[in-house]
Short mmCIF file of C-alpha atoms in Angstrom, two decimals:
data_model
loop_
_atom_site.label_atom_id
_atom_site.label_comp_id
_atom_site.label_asym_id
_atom_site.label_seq_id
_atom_site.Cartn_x
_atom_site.Cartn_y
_atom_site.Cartn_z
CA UNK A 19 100.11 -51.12 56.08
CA UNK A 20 99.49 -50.41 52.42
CA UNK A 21 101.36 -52.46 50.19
CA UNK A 22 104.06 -51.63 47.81
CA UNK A 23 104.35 -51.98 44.17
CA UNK A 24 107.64 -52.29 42.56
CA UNK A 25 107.04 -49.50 39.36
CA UNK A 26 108.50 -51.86 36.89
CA UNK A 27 107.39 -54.43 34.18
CA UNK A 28 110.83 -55.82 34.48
CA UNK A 29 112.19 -57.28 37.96
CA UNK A 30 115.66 -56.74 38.84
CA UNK A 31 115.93 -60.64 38.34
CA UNK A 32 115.65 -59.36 34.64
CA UNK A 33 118.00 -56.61 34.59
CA UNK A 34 121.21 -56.46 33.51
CA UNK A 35 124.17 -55.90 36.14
CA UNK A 36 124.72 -52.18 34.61
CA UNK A 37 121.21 -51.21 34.72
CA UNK A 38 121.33 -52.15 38.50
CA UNK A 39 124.24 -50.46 39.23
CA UNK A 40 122.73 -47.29 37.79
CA UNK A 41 119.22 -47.73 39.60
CA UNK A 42 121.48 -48.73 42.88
CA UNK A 43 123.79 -44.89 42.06
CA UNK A 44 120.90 -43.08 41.18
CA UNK A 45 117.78 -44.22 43.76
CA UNK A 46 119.70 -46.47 46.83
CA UNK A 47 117.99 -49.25 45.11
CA UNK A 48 114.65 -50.06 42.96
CA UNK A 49 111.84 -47.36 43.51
CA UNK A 50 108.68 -48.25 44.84
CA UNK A 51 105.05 -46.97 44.80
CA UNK A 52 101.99 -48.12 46.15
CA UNK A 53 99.87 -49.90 43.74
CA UNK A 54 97.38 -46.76 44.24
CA UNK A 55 100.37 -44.33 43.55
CA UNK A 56 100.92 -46.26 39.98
CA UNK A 57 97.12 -46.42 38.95
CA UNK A 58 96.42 -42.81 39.68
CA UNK A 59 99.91 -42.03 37.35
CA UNK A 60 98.95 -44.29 34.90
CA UNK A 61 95.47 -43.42 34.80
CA UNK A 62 96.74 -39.44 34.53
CA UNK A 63 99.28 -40.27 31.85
CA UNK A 64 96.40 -42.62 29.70
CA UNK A 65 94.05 -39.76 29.63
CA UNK A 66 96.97 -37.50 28.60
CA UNK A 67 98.13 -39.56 25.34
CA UNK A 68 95.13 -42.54 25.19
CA UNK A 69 96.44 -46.00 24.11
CA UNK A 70 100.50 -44.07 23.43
CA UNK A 71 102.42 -45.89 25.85
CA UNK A 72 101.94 -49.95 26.25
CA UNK A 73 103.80 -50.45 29.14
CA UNK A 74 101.61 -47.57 30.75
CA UNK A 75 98.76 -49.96 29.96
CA UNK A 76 100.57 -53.08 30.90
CA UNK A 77 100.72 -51.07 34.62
CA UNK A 78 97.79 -50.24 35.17
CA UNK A 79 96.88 -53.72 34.61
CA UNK A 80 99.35 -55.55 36.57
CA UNK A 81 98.46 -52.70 39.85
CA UNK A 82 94.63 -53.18 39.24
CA UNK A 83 94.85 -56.87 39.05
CA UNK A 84 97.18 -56.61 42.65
CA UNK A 85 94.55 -54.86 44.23
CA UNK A 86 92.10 -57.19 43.30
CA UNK A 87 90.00 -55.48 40.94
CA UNK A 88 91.02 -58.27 38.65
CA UNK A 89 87.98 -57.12 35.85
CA UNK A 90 89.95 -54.32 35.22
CA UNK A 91 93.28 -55.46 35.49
CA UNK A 92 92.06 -57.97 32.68
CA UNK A 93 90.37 -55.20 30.67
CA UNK A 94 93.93 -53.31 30.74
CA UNK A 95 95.88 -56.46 30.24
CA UNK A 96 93.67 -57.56 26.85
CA UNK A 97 94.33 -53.59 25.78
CA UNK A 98 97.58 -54.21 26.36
CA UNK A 99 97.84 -57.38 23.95
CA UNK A 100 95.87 -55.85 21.26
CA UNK A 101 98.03 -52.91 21.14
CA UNK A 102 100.26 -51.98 18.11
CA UNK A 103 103.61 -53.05 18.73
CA UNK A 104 105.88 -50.23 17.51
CA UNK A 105 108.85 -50.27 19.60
CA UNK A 106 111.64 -52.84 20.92
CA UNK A 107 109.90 -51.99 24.52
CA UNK A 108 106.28 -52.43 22.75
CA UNK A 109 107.61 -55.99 22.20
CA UNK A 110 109.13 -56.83 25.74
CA UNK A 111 105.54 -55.84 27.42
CA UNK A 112 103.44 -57.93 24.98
CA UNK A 113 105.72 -60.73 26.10
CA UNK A 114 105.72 -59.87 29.33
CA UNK A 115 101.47 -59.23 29.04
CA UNK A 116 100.90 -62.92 27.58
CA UNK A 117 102.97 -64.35 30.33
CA UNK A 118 101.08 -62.54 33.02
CA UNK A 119 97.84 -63.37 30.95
CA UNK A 120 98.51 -66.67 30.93
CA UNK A 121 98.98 -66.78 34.95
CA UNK A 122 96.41 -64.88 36.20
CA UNK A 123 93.54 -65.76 34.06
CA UNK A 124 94.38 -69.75 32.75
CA UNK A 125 91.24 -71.18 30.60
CA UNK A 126 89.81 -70.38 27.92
CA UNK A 127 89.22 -66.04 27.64
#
């Protein structure tokens, strides 16, 4: 059984009450991908529009680093931090990159 990835930086732990109710109306409930589903997306939409979307990068490394292919999944995740923060969202997934950072690869970088 292949495993599922929830295609999210933010858990539903983290969402308001209104933005569940609309993902409850509009999907049944949170959608999910496999992990290989989001890197070959991610991978499509990073070739597209290089380095445009941090949370795109922030994906691919949290899916790469699930799958075990944790060089990559850093490489993404230290893209990820050095990325220009432009947006409110930018902002959100370098918080939510340092945290993850910080778990999956303690010691000194």
């Amino acid at each position: 059984k292949e495993e599922e990835a929830v295609v999210s930086t933010q858990s539903t732990g983290e969402m308001a009450w209104y933005q569940k109710k609309i993902v409850n109306t509009l999907f049944g409930g949170v959608p999910h991908s496999t992990y290989e589903e989001v890197v070959e997306y991610c991978e499509r939409a990073e070739k597209a529009a290089p380095g445009k979307w941090n949370r795109n990068l922030y994906l691919l490394a949290r899916a790469y680093t699930a799958m075990g292919d944790r060089g990559r999944g850093r490489c993404y995740l230290e893209r990820t931090l050095r990325a220009e923060i432009k947006t409110q969202d930018d902002k959100l997934v370098a918080e939510g990159a340092e945290e993850f950072y910080r778990k999956e690869f303690p010691g000194p970088s």
